[in-house]
Amino acid sequence: RLKKNGELIGKPLVFEKKIMNIKETPKDFYRGQYQADLMNFSQLLEYVRKFDRVDKKVARRLAVDLYYKTSFPFISFIVVLLGMGFGLNSRRGGAAWGVGISITISLIYYAAMAIFLALGKGGWLNPLFCAWGANIIFLIIGITLLKKLAN
């Protein structure tokens, strides 16, 4: 062990052989080369659990990716809902106006999703909330627009 200034505390232990119980296998270290977006849900879940014991920051970033895998399929539905809400509520400009608004809202949605994911990976917000935050906010906006249309 070392003091804060770098001095040794006590005498160093020297071993000719030392048997250590290491839970990780060489395969675990090799798998570290994988990217989260290339893993399926169960592989990534296993990866998060392993890193949770070793490095909480890495586990948190991987957890954001894990939860994002569950929220991503709903993006198309929510964008269509928003497009319908804005397109049908628009009184001026016709179909071109509705398409333009829908594209703009989609880009804002994409930016919001990127911001939420960055906040989650940076440790600022809960990983589950970060993966689903933009979906929840824009789903509420879409439902509100459709209710306004129904009234």
mmCIF file of C-alpha atoms in Angstrom:
data_model
loop_
_atom_site.group_PDB
_atom_site.id
_atom_site.type_symbol
_atom_site.label_atom_id
_atom_site.label_comp_id
_atom_site.label_asym_id
_atom_site.label_seq_id
_atom_site.Cartn_x
_atom_site.Cartn_y
_atom_site.Cartn_z
ATOM 1 C CA ARG A 1 0.000 0.000 0.000
ATOM 2 C CA LEU A 2 1.028 3.582 -0.538
ATOM 3 C CA LYS A 3 0.461 6.790 1.369
ATOM 4 C CA LYS A 4 -0.959 9.791 -0.464
ATOM 5 C CA ASN A 5 2.552 11.156 -0.998
ATOM 6 C CA GLY A 6 3.684 7.860 -2.579
ATOM 7 C CA GLU A 7 5.623 6.357 0.355
ATOM 8 C CA LEU A 8 5.289 2.655 1.072
ATOM 9 C CA ILE A 9 3.347 1.550 4.143
ATOM 10 C CA GLY A 10 5.109 -1.480 5.587
ATOM 11 C CA LYS A 11 7.163 -3.979 3.643
ATOM 12 C CA PRO A 12 6.069 -5.179 0.210
ATOM 13 C CA LEU A 13 4.826 -8.763 0.041
ATOM 14 C CA VAL A 14 6.697 -10.925 -2.443
ATOM 15 C CA PHE A 15 5.244 -14.208 -3.675
ATOM 16 C CA GLU A 16 6.849 -16.896 -5.746
ATOM 17 C CA LYS A 17 3.332 -18.106 -6.578
ATOM 18 C CA LYS A 18 -0.024 -16.673 -5.599
ATOM 19 C CA ILE A 19 -3.334 -18.389 -6.227
ATOM 20 C CA MET A 20 -6.131 -15.881 -6.729
ATOM 21 C CA ASN A 21 -9.834 -16.514 -7.121
ATOM 22 C CA ILE A 22 -10.762 -14.431 -10.176
ATOM 23 C CA LYS A 23 -14.375 -14.627 -11.325
ATOM 24 C CA GLU A 24 -13.749 -13.109 -14.751
ATOM 25 C CA THR A 25 -12.546 -15.314 -17.557
ATOM 26 C CA PRO A 26 -10.439 -14.237 -20.547
ATOM 27 C CA LYS A 27 -13.676 -14.430 -22.548
ATOM 28 C CA ASP A 28 -15.188 -11.697 -20.329
ATOM 29 C CA PHE A 29 -12.366 -9.337 -21.208
ATOM 30 C CA TYR A 30 -12.627 -10.170 -24.881
ATOM 31 C CA ARG A 31 -16.363 -9.459 -24.806
ATOM 32 C CA GLY A 32 -15.474 -5.977 -23.576
ATOM 33 C CA GLN A 33 -14.696 -5.124 -27.177
ATOM 34 C CA TYR A 34 -18.376 -5.368 -28.106
ATOM 35 C CA GLN A 35 -20.558 -2.320 -28.542
ATOM 36 C CA ALA A 36 -23.838 -2.026 -26.689
ATOM 37 C CA ASP A 37 -25.825 -1.246 -29.846
ATOM 38 C CA LEU A 38 -24.622 -4.505 -31.422
ATOM 39 C CA MET A 39 -25.765 -6.660 -28.481
ATOM 40 C CA ASN A 40 -29.235 -8.084 -28.028
ATOM 41 C CA PHE A 41 -31.214 -7.326 -24.873
ATOM 42 C CA SER A 42 -30.167 -10.407 -22.883
ATOM 43 C CA GLN A 43 -26.472 -9.991 -23.752
ATOM 44 C CA LEU A 44 -26.555 -6.349 -22.705
ATOM 45 C CA LEU A 45 -28.438 -7.170 -19.493
ATOM 46 C CA GLU A 46 -25.749 -9.718 -18.578
ATOM 47 C CA TYR A 47 -23.080 -7.147 -19.395
ATOM 48 C CA VAL A 48 -24.740 -4.509 -17.176
ATOM 49 C CA ARG A 49 -24.922 -6.967 -14.282
ATOM 50 C CA LYS A 50 -21.222 -7.822 -14.609
ATOM 51 C CA PHE A 51 -20.148 -4.191 -14.744
ATOM 52 C CA ASP A 52 -22.438 -3.242 -11.860
ATOM 53 C CA ARG A 53 -20.066 -5.130 -9.553
ATOM 54 C CA VAL A 54 -16.930 -3.605 -11.065
ATOM 55 C CA ASP A 55 -17.575 -0.073 -12.330
ATOM 56 C CA LYS A 56 -20.823 1.738 -11.517
ATOM 57 C CA LYS A 57 -20.235 4.512 -14.089
ATOM 58 C CA VAL A 58 -19.848 2.069 -16.960
ATOM 59 C CA ALA A 59 -22.813 0.043 -15.695
ATOM 60 C CA ARG A 60 -24.933 3.213 -15.635
ATOM 61 C CA ARG A 61 -24.036 4.078 -19.244
ATOM 62 C CA LEU A 62 -24.800 0.534 -20.330
ATOM 63 C CA ALA A 63 -28.098 0.620 -18.402
ATOM 64 C CA VAL A 64 -29.153 3.674 -20.423
ATOM 65 C CA ASP A 65 -28.446 1.700 -23.610
ATOM 66 C CA LEU A 66 -30.342 -1.287 -22.202
ATOM 67 C CA TYR A 67 -33.467 0.737 -21.402
ATOM 68 C CA TYR A 68 -33.182 2.545 -24.736
ATOM 69 C CA LYS A 69 -33.485 -0.840 -26.461
ATOM 70 C CA THR A 70 -36.956 -1.140 -24.899
ATOM 71 C CA SER A 71 -38.047 2.427 -25.658
ATOM 72 C CA PHE A 72 -36.759 2.643 -29.243
ATOM 73 C CA PRO A 73 -39.549 0.585 -30.901
ATOM 74 C CA PHE A 74 -42.149 3.090 -29.675
ATOM 75 C CA ILE A 75 -40.524 6.054 -31.431
ATOM 76 C CA SER A 76 -42.247 5.349 -34.767
ATOM 77 C CA PHE A 77 -45.664 5.141 -33.134
ATOM 78 C CA ILE A 78 -45.133 8.398 -31.232
ATOM 79 C CA VAL A 79 -43.841 10.256 -34.312
ATOM 80 C CA VAL A 80 -46.915 9.121 -36.285
ATOM 81 C CA LEU A 81 -49.140 10.233 -33.404
ATOM 82 C CA LEU A 82 -47.441 13.640 -33.364
ATOM 83 C CA GLY A 83 -47.682 13.936 -37.146
ATOM 84 C CA MET A 84 -51.399 13.175 -37.047
ATOM 85 C CA GLY A 85 -51.944 15.624 -34.227
ATOM 86 C CA PHE A 86 -50.090 18.484 -35.883
ATOM 87 C CA GLY A 87 -51.170 17.663 -39.430
ATOM 88 C CA LEU A 88 -54.867 17.394 -38.652
ATOM 89 C CA ASN A 89 -54.900 20.396 -36.294
ATOM 90 C CA SER A 90 -53.246 22.652 -38.871
ATOM 91 C CA ARG A 91 -55.758 25.031 -40.447
ATOM 92 C CA ARG A 92 -53.367 26.699 -42.870
ATOM 93 C CA GLY A 93 -50.957 25.562 -45.548
ATOM 94 C CA GLY A 94 -52.587 22.226 -46.327
ATOM 95 C CA ALA A 95 -50.734 18.935 -46.549
ATOM 96 C CA ALA A 96 -47.308 20.477 -47.240
ATOM 97 C CA TRP A 97 -47.578 22.515 -44.053
ATOM 98 C CA GLY A 98 -48.470 19.390 -42.076
ATOM 99 C CA VAL A 99 -45.542 17.439 -43.535
ATOM 100 C CA GLY A 100 -43.162 20.320 -42.763
ATOM 101 C CA ILE A 101 -44.420 20.558 -39.189
ATOM 102 C CA SER A 102 -44.126 16.785 -38.775
ATOM 103 C CA ILE A 103 -40.515 16.777 -39.978
ATOM 104 C CA THR A 104 -39.669 19.674 -37.668
ATOM 105 C CA ILE A 105 -41.283 17.943 -34.691
ATOM 106 C CA SER A 106 -39.449 14.709 -35.559
ATOM 107 C CA LEU A 107 -36.119 16.543 -35.516
ATOM 108 C CA ILE A 108 -36.981 18.151 -32.173
ATOM 109 C CA TYR A 109 -37.965 14.714 -30.868
ATOM 110 C CA TYR A 110 -34.655 13.258 -32.068
ATOM 111 C CA ALA A 111 -32.725 16.081 -30.371
ATOM 112 C CA ALA A 112 -34.684 15.605 -27.129
ATOM 113 C CA MET A 113 -33.941 11.875 -27.189
ATOM 114 C CA ALA A 114 -30.231 12.562 -27.727
ATOM 115 C CA ILE A 115 -30.193 15.052 -24.827
ATOM 116 C CA PHE A 116 -31.962 12.627 -22.495
ATOM 117 C CA LEU A 117 -29.551 9.813 -23.410
ATOM 118 C CA ALA A 118 -26.545 12.082 -22.858
ATOM 119 C CA LEU A 119 -27.882 13.130 -19.445
ATOM 120 C CA GLY A 120 -28.348 9.493 -18.494
ATOM 121 C CA LYS A 121 -24.922 8.383 -19.661
ATOM 122 C CA GLY A 122 -23.366 11.350 -17.867
ATOM 123 C CA GLY A 123 -24.983 10.287 -14.612
ATOM 124 C CA TRP A 124 -27.243 13.327 -14.272
ATOM 125 C CA LEU A 125 -30.573 11.490 -14.420
ATOM 126 C CA ASN A 126 -31.951 8.012 -13.803
ATOM 127 C CA PRO A 127 -31.125 5.655 -16.731
ATOM 128 C CA LEU A 128 -34.713 4.392 -17.043
ATOM 129 C CA PHE A 129 -36.132 7.918 -17.116
ATOM 130 C CA CYS A 130 -33.533 9.026 -19.662
ATOM 131 C CA ALA A 131 -34.371 6.221 -22.064
ATOM 132 C CA TRP A 132 -38.117 6.830 -21.813
ATOM 133 C CA GLY A 133 -38.242 10.580 -21.033
ATOM 134 C CA ALA A 134 -38.574 11.914 -24.577
ATOM 135 C CA ASN A 135 -41.100 9.187 -25.434
ATOM 136 C CA ILE A 136 -43.271 10.093 -22.452
ATOM 137 C CA ILE A 137 -43.126 13.847 -23.090
ATOM 138 C CA PHE A 138 -43.907 13.579 -26.803
ATOM 139 C CA LEU A 139 -46.583 10.929 -26.223
ATOM 140 C CA ILE A 140 -48.353 13.356 -23.878
ATOM 141 C CA ILE A 141 -48.056 16.106 -26.505
ATOM 142 C CA GLY A 142 -49.453 13.789 -29.215
ATOM 143 C CA ILE A 143 -52.391 12.652 -27.076
ATOM 144 C CA THR A 144 -53.139 16.266 -26.121
ATOM 145 C CA LEU A 145 -53.185 17.299 -29.793
ATOM 146 C CA LEU A 146 -55.516 14.433 -30.724
ATOM 147 C CA LYS A 147 -57.859 15.242 -27.817
ATOM 148 C CA LYS A 148 -57.894 18.864 -28.962
ATOM 149 C CA LEU A 149 -58.816 17.647 -32.453
ATOM 150 C CA ALA A 150 -61.633 15.461 -31.084
ATOM 151 C CA ASN A 151 -63.152 18.432 -29.247
#
